[in-house]
Short mmCIF file of C-alpha atoms in Angstrom, two decimals:
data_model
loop_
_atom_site.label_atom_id
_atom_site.label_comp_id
_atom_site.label_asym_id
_atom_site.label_seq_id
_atom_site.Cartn_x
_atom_site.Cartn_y
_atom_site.Cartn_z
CA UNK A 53 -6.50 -30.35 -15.49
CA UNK A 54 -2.43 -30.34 -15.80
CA UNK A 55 -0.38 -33.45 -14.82
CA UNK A 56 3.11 -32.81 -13.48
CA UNK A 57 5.60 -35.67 -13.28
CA UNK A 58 8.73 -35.78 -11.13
CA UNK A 59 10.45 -38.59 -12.25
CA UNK A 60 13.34 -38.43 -10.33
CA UNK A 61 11.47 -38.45 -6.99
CA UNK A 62 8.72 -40.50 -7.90
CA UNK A 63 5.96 -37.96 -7.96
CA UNK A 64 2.84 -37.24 -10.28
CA UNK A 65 0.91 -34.30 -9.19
CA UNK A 66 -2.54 -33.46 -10.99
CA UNK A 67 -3.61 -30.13 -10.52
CA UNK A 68 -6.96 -28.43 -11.32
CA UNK A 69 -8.90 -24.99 -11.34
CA UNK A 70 -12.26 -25.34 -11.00
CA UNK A 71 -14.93 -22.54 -12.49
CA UNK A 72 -15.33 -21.20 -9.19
CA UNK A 73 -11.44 -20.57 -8.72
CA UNK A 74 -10.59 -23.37 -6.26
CA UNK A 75 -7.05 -24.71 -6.93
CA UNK A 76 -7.22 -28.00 -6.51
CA UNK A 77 -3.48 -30.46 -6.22
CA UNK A 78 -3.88 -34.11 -6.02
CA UNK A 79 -0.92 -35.88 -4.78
CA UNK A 80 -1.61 -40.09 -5.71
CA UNK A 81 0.60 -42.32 -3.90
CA UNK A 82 -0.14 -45.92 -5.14
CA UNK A 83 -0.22 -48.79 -2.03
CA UNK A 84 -0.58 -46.28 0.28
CA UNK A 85 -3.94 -46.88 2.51
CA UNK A 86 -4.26 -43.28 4.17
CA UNK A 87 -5.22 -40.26 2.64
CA UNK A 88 -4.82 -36.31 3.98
CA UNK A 89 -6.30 -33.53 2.43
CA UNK A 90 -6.13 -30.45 3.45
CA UNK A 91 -8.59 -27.63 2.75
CA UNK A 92 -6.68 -23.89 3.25
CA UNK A 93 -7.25 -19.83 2.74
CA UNK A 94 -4.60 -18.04 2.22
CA UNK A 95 -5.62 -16.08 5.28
CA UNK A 96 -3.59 -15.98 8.72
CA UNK A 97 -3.12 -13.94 11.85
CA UNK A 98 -0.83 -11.18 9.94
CA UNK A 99 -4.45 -10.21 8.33
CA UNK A 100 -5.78 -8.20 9.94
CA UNK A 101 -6.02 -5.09 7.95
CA UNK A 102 -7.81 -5.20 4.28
CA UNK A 103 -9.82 -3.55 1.89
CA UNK A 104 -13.23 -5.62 1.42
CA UNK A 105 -14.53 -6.86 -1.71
CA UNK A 106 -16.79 -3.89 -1.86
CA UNK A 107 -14.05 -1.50 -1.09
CA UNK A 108 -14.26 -0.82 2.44
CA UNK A 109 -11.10 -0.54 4.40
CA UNK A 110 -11.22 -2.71 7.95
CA UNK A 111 -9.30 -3.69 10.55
CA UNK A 112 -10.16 -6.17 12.66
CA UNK A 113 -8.37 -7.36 16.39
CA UNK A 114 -5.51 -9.58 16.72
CA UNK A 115 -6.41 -13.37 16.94
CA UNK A 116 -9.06 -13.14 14.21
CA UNK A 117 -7.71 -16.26 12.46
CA UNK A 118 -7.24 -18.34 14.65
CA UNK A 119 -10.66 -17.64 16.55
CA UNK A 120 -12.47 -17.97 13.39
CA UNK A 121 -10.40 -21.55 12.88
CA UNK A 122 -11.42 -23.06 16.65
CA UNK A 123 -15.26 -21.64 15.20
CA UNK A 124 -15.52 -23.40 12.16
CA UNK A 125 -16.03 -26.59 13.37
CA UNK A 126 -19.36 -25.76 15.17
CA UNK A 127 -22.14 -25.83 13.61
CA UNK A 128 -26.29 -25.89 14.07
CA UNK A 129 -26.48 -29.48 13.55
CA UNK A 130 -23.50 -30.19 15.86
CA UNK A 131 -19.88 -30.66 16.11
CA UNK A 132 -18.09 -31.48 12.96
CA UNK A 133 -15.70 -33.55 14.66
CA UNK A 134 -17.80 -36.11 15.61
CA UNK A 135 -18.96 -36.70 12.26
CA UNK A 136 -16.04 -37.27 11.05
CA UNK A 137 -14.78 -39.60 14.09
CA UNK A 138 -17.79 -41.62 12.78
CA UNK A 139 -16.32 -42.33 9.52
CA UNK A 140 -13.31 -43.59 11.76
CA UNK A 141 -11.53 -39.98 9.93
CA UNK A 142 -9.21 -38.05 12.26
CA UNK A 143 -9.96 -33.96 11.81
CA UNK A 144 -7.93 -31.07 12.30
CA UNK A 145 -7.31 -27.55 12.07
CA UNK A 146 -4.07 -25.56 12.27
CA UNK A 147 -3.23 -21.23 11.91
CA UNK A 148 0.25 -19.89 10.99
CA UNK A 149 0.86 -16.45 10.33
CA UNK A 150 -0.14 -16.54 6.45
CA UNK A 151 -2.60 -19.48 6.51
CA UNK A 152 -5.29 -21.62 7.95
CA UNK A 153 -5.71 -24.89 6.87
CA UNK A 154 -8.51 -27.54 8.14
CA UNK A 155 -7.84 -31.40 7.03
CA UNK A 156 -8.48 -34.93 8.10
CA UNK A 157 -6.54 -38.19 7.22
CA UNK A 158 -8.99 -41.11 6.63
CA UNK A 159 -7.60 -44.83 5.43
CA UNK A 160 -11.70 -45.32 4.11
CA UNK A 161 -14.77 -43.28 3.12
CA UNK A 162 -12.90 -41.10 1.69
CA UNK A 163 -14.93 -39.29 -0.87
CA UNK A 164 -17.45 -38.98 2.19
CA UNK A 165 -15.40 -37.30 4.20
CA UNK A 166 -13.69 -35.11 1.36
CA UNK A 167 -17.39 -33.86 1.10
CA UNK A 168 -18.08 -32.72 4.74
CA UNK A 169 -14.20 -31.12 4.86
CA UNK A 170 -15.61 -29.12 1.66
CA UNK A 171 -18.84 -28.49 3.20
CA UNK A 172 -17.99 -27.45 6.68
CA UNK A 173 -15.58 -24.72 5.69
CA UNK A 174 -17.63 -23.55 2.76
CA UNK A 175 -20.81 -23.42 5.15
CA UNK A 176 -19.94 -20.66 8.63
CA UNK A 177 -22.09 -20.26 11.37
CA UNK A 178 -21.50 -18.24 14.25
CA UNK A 179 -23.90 -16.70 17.01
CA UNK A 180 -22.96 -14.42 19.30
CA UNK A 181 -23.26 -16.68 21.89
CA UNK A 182 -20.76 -19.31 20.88
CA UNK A 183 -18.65 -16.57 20.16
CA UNK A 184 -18.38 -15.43 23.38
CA UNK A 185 -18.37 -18.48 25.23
CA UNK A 186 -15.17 -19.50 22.74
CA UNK A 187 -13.44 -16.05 24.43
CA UNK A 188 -12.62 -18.22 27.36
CA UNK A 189 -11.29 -21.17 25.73
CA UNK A 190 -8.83 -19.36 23.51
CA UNK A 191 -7.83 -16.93 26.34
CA UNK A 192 -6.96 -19.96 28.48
CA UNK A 193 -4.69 -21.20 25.41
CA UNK A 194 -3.10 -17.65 25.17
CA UNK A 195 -2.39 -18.12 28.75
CA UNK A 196 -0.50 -21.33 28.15
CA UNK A 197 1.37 -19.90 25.41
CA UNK A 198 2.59 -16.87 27.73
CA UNK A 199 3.65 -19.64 30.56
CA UNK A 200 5.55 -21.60 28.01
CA UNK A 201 9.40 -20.45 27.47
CA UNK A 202 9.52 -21.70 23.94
CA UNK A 203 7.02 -19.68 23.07
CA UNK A 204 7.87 -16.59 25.15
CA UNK A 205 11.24 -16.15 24.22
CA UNK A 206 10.23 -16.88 20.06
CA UNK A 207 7.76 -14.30 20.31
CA UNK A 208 9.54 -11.72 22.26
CA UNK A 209 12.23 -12.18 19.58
CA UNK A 210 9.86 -11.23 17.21
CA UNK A 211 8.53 -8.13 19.54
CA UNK A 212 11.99 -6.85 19.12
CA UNK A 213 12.69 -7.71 15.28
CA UNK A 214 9.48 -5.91 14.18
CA UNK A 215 8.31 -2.66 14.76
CA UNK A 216 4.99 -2.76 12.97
CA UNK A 217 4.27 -5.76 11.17
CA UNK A 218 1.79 -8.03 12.80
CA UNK A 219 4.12 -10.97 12.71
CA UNK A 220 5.05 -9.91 15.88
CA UNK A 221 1.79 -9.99 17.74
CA UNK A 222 1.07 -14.13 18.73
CA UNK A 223 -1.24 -16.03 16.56
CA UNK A 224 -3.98 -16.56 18.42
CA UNK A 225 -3.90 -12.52 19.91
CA UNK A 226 -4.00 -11.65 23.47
CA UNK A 227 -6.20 -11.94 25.72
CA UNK A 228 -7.19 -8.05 25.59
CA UNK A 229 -7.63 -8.25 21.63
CA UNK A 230 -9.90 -11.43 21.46
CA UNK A 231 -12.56 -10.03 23.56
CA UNK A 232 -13.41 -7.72 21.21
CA UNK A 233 -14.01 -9.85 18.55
CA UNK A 234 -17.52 -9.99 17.37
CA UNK A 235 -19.37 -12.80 15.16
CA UNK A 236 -19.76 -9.50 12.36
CA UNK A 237 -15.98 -9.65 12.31
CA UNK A 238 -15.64 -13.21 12.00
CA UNK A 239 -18.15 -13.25 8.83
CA UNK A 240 -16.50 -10.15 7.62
CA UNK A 241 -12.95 -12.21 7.27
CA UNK A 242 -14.46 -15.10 5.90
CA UNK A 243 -16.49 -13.12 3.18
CA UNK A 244 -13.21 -11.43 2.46
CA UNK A 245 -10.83 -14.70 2.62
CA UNK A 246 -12.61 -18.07 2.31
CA UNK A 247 -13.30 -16.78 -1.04
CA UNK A 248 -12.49 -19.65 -3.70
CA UNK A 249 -10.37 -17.98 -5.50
CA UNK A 250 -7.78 -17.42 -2.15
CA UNK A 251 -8.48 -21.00 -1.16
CA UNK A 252 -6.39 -24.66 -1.82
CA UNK A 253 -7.68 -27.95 -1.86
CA UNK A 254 -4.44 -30.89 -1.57
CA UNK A 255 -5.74 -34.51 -1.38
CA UNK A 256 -2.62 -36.41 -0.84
CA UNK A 257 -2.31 -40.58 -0.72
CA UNK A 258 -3.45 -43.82 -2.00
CA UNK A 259 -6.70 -42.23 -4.29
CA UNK A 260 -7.81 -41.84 -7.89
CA UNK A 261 -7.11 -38.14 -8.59
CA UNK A 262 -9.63 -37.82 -11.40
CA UNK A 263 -12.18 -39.24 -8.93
CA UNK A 264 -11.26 -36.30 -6.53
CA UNK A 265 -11.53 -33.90 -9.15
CA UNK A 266 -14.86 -34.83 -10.49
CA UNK A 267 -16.34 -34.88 -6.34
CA UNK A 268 -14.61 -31.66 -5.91
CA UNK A 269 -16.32 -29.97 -9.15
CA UNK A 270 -19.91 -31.51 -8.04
CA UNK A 271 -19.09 -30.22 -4.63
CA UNK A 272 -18.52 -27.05 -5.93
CA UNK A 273 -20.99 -26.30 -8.50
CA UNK A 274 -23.77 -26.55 -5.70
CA UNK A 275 -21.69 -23.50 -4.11
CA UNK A 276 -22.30 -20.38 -6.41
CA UNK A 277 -23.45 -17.79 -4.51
CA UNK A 278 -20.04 -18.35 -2.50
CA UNK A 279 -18.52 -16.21 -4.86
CA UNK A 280 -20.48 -12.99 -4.74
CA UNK A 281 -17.77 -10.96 -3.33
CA UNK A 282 -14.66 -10.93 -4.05
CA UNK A 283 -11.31 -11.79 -2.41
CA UNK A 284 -10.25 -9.09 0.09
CA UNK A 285 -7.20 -6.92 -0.83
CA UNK A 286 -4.88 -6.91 2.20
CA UNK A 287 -3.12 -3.61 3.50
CA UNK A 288 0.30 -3.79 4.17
CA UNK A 289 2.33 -2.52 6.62
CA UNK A 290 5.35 -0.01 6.18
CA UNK A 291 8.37 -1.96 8.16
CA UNK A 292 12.25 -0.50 8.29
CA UNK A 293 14.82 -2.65 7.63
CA UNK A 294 16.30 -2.25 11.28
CA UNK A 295 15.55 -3.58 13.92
CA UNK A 296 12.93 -2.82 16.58
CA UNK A 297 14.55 -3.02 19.75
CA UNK A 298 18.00 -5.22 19.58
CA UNK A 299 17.37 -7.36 23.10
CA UNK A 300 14.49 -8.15 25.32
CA UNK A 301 14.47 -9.96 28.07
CA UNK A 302 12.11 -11.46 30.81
CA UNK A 303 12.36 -13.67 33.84
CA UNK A 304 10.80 -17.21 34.15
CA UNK A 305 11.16 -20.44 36.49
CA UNK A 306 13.14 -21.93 34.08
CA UNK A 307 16.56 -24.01 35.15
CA UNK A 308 18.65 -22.80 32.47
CA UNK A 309 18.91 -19.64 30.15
CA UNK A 310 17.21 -19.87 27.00
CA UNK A 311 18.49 -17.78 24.33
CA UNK A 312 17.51 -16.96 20.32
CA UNK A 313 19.49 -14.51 18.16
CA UNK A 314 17.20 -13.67 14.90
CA UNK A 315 18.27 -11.85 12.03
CA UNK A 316 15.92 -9.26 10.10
CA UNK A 317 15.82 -10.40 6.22
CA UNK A 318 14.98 -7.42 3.47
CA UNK A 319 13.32 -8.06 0.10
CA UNK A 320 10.34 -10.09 1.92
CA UNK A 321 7.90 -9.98 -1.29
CA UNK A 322 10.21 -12.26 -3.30
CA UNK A 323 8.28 -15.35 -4.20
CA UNK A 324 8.34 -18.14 -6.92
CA UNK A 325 11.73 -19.54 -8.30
CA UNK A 326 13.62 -16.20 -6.24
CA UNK A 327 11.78 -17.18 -3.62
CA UNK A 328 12.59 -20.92 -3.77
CA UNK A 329 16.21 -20.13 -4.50
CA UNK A 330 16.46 -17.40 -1.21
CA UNK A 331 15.45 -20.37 0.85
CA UNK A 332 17.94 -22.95 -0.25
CA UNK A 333 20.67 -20.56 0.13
CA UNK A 334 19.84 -19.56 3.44
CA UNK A 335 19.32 -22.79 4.63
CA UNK A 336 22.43 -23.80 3.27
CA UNK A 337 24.31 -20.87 5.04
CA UNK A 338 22.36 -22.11 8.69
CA UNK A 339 22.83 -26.02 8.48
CA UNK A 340 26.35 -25.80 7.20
CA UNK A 341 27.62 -23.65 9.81
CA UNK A 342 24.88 -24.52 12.92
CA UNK A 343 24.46 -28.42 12.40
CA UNK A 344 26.47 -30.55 14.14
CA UNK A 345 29.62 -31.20 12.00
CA UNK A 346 29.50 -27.23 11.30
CA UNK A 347 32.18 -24.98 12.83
CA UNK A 348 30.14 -22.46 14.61
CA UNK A 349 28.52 -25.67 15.94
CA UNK A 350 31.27 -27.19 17.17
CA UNK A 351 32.35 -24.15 18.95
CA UNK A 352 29.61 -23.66 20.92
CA UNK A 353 29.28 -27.52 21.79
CA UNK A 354 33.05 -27.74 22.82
CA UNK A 355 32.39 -24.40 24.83
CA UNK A 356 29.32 -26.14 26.45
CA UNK A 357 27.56 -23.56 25.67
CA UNK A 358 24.14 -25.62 24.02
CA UNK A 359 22.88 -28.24 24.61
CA UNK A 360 20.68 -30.61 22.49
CA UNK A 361 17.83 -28.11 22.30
CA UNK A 362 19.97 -25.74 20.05
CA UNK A 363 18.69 -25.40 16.39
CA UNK A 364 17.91 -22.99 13.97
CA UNK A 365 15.45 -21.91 11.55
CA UNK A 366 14.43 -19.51 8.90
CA UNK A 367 10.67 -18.43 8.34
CA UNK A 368 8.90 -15.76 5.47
CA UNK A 369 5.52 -14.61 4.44
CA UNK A 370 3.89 -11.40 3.65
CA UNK A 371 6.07 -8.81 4.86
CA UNK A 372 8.52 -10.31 6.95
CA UNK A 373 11.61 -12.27 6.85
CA UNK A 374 14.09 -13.98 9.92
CA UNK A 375 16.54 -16.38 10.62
CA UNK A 376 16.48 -17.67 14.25
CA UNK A 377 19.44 -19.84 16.22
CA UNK A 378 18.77 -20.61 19.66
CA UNK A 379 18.46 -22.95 22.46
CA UNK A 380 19.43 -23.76 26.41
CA UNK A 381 22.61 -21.49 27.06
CA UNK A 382 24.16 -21.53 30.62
CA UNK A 383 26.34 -18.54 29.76
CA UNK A 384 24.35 -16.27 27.88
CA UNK A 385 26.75 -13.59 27.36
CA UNK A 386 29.23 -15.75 26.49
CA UNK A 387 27.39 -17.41 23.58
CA UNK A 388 26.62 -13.78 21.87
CA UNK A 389 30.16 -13.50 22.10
CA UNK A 390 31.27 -17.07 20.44
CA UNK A 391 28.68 -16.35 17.67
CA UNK A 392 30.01 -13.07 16.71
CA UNK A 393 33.32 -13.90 16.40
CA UNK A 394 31.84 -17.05 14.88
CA UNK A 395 30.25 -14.91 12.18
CA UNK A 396 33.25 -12.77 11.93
CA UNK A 397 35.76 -15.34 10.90
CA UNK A 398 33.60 -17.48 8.44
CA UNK A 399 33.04 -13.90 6.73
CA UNK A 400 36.89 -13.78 6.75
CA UNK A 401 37.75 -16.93 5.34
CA UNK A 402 34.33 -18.01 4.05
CA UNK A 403 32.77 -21.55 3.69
CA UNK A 404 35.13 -24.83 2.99
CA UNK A 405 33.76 -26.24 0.04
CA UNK A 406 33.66 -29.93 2.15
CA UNK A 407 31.28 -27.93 4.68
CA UNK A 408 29.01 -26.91 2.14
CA UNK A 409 28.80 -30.13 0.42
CA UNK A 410 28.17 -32.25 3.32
CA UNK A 411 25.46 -29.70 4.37
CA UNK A 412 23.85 -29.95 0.90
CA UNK A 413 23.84 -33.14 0.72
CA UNK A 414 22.09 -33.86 4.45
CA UNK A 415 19.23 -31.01 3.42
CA UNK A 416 18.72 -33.24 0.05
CA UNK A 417 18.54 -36.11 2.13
CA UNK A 418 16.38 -35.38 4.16
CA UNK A 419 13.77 -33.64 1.92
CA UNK A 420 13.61 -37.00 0.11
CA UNK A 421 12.92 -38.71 3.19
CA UNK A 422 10.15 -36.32 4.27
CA UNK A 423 8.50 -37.20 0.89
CA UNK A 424 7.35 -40.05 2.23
CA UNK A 425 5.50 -38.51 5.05
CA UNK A 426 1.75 -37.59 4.01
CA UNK A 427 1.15 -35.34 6.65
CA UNK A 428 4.76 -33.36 5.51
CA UNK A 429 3.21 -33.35 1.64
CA UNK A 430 -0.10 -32.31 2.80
CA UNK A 431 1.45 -29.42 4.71
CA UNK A 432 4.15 -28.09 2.64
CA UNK A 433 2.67 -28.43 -0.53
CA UNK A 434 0.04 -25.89 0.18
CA UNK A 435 2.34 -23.50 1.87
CA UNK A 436 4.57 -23.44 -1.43
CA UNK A 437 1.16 -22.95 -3.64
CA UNK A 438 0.39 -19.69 -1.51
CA UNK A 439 4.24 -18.29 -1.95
CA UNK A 440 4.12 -19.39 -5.61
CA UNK A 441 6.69 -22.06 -5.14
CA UNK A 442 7.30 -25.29 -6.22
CA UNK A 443 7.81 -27.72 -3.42
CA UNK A 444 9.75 -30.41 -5.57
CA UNK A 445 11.70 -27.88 -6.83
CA UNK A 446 13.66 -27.89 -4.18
CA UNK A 447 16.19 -29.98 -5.01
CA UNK A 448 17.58 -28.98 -8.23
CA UNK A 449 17.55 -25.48 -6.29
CA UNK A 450 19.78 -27.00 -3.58
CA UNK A 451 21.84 -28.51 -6.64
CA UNK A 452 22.48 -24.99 -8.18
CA UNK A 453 23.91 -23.43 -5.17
CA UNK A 454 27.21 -22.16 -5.26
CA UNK A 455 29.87 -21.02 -2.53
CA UNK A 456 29.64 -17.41 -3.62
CA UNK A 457 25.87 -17.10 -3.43
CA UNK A 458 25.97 -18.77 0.73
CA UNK A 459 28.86 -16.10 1.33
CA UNK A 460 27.20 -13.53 -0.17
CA UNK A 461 23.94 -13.99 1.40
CA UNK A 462 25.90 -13.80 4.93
CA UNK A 463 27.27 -10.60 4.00
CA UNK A 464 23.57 -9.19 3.24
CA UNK A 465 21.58 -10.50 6.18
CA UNK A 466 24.32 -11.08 9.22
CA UNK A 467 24.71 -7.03 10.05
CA UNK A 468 24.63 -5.57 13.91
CA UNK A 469 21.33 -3.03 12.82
CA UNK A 470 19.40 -6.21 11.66
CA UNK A 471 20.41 -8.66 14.99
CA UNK A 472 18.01 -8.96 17.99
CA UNK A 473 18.19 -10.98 21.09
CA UNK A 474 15.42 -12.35 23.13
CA UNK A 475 16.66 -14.06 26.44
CA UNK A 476 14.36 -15.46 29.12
CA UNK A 477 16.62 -15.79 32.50
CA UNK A 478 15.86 -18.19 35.81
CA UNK A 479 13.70 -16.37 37.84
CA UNK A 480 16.01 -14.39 40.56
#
């Protein structure tokens, strides 16, 4: 067991390997009532080819994640949910593209219900027959996804940044690729990935973390034969640094344009302090010059060409790297145009120091404030453990930016063979 202290932020974080290879973080927050934990594989929907613990190679169809998420919570005796709704604990389950993570936040009974989150993921059961009659549910939410513009125009973007990397395919697959998914291929990817060893336990809130540790352990120890095989050994795929296809477009009944630019990143195994320090400077590049107060912000605005739903983002895993601006745009063509030249002057003149600072100093701001959250901890937390990062690292990181590193990491990722478009017009 290792205690970390952040003294400056008012953190203590206990973490813990047990024999098995569970990494275990315990987050105490004294005279807080709730607690989260989260229970995670380091397993999403970009995983879907891999070498098995005894050496096969598979591939298995898009959506595999995520369908074996929504089937975790069934199980012979009944539906997990309801036992914890019993215990007055909320449940939940979420996929990204690198991870799934199942959790509950629960202001009593906490041990109790730390026990069935443990127990329910370490325990599958699938029959072919719930598997088929989930086929329907998750094709209806694939629907849903395809009918909303948000999501259309995020994932066409990502149709047209990537050529072969699975990031581009939507979480929970397509319709076509989820009905041929088969309960053997759902207990091949958990043998392969709910192995301890690719797993994370975070128990974040008002709790004793030596208590936690000592259930966990107990928990665990009961578990041996869960680590028979070993962790699966994922296959990557070969992706160019260009782009796909540089714009795609659709029609939808939408009222006004919506419009994201993304930006192909290279280098997209970097993890741990590089990692860590790539993010801050990026982010630091996006807020100062697309948050309001920023210049290519203001340009836009004044043009009226966003509106409130404009933002921007930058995302990374396995394999793939983007930044993303975006929003409601009434002149498409026009905004392309405003953010080029946009780009093209800051590259000329570069970054006032004043910009920089004030952006700095909002992004510290706010991460403090999100420390507070327990839901933000219980996510974020884990997601840095699986890239290797250190979440509350973040701020001396933001601290030892400087102007050259923001302008230089515009010249490396804002270039025409690494820009694609995604629009989604009115219909007609």
């Amino acid at each position: 067991m290792r205690e970390r202290k952040y003294d400056q932020l008012g953190v203590r974080m206990v973490e813990h390997r047990c024999a098995n290879g569970l990494a275990v973080t315990v987050l105490p927050k004294p005279g807080y009532n709730q607690v989260f934990a989260t229970y995670s594989t380091n397993f999403g929907s970009i995983d879907h080819r891999f070498r098995s613990g005894d050496g096969r190679e598979i591939q298995v169809p898009d959506g595999v994640a995520h369908f074996l998420e929504h089937k975790m919570f069934e199980k012979k005796e009944g539906d997990v949910f309801r036992l914890f709704a019993s215990r007055a604990a909320s449940a939940n389950a979420y996929t990204t593209f690198d991870m799934t993570a199942y959790l509950f936040s629960a202001t009593h009974d906490i041990l109790e219900n730390l026990e069935t989150l443990l127990d329910f993921v370490d325990e599958p059961y699938f029959t072919d027959e719930t598997v088929e009659k989930e086929k329907g549910i998750i094709a209806q939410e694939i629907r849903m996804y395809e009918d909303n513009p948000d999501a259309r125009v995020y994932f066409q973007l990502l149709k047209g940044l990537y050529e072969h990397h699975p990031v581009r395919i939507q979480i929970a697959g397509t319709v076509e690729s989820i009905r041929a998914i088969s309960k053997e291929d759902l207990y091949t990817c958990y043998r392969g990935f709910y192995h301890p060893q690719n797993m994370h336990l975070l128990v974040v809130g008002g709790i004793d973390p030596e208590t936690v540790i000592e259930t966990v352990e107990k928990n665990q120890e009961k578990k041996a034969d869960r680590t028979v095989e070993g962790p699966a050994q994922r296959l990557a795929e070969t992706e160019p640094d260009r782009v796909f296809q540089s714009r795609q477009e659709c029609e939808m009944p939408v009222n006004t344009p919506r419009i994201f630019v993304g930006y192909k990143d290279v280098g997209t195994e970097v993890r741990g302090a590089e990692g860590l320090k790539r993010d801050t400077v990026t982010s630091l590049l996006f807020d100062a010059l697309f948050t309001k107060g920023g210049p290519l912000y203001g340009q836009l605005f004044e043009k009226q060409l966003i509106d409130q739903s404009f933002g921007w983002e930058y995302d990374y895993g396995r394999g793939y790297a983007h930044a993303v601006i975006g929003g409601n745009t009434p002149e498409p063509e026009r905004f392309l145009e405003v953010v080029a030249e946009g780009w093209r002057q800051v590259e000329k003149d570069g970054i006032a120091d004043e910009i920089l600072e004030r952006s700095r100093k909002r992004l510290i701001g706010q991460f403090v404030k999100s420390l507070d959250s327990l839901r933000f901890l219980a996510r974020y937390v884990t997601a840095y453990h699986f890239k290797e990062m250190d979440l509350f690292a973040t701020i001396p990181a933001l601290q030892a930016v400087k102007r050259e590193d923001v302008e230089a990491r515009l010249r490396e990722l804002i270039r025409p063979e690494r820009q694609a478009v995604s629009l989604v017009r009115p219909v007609n």
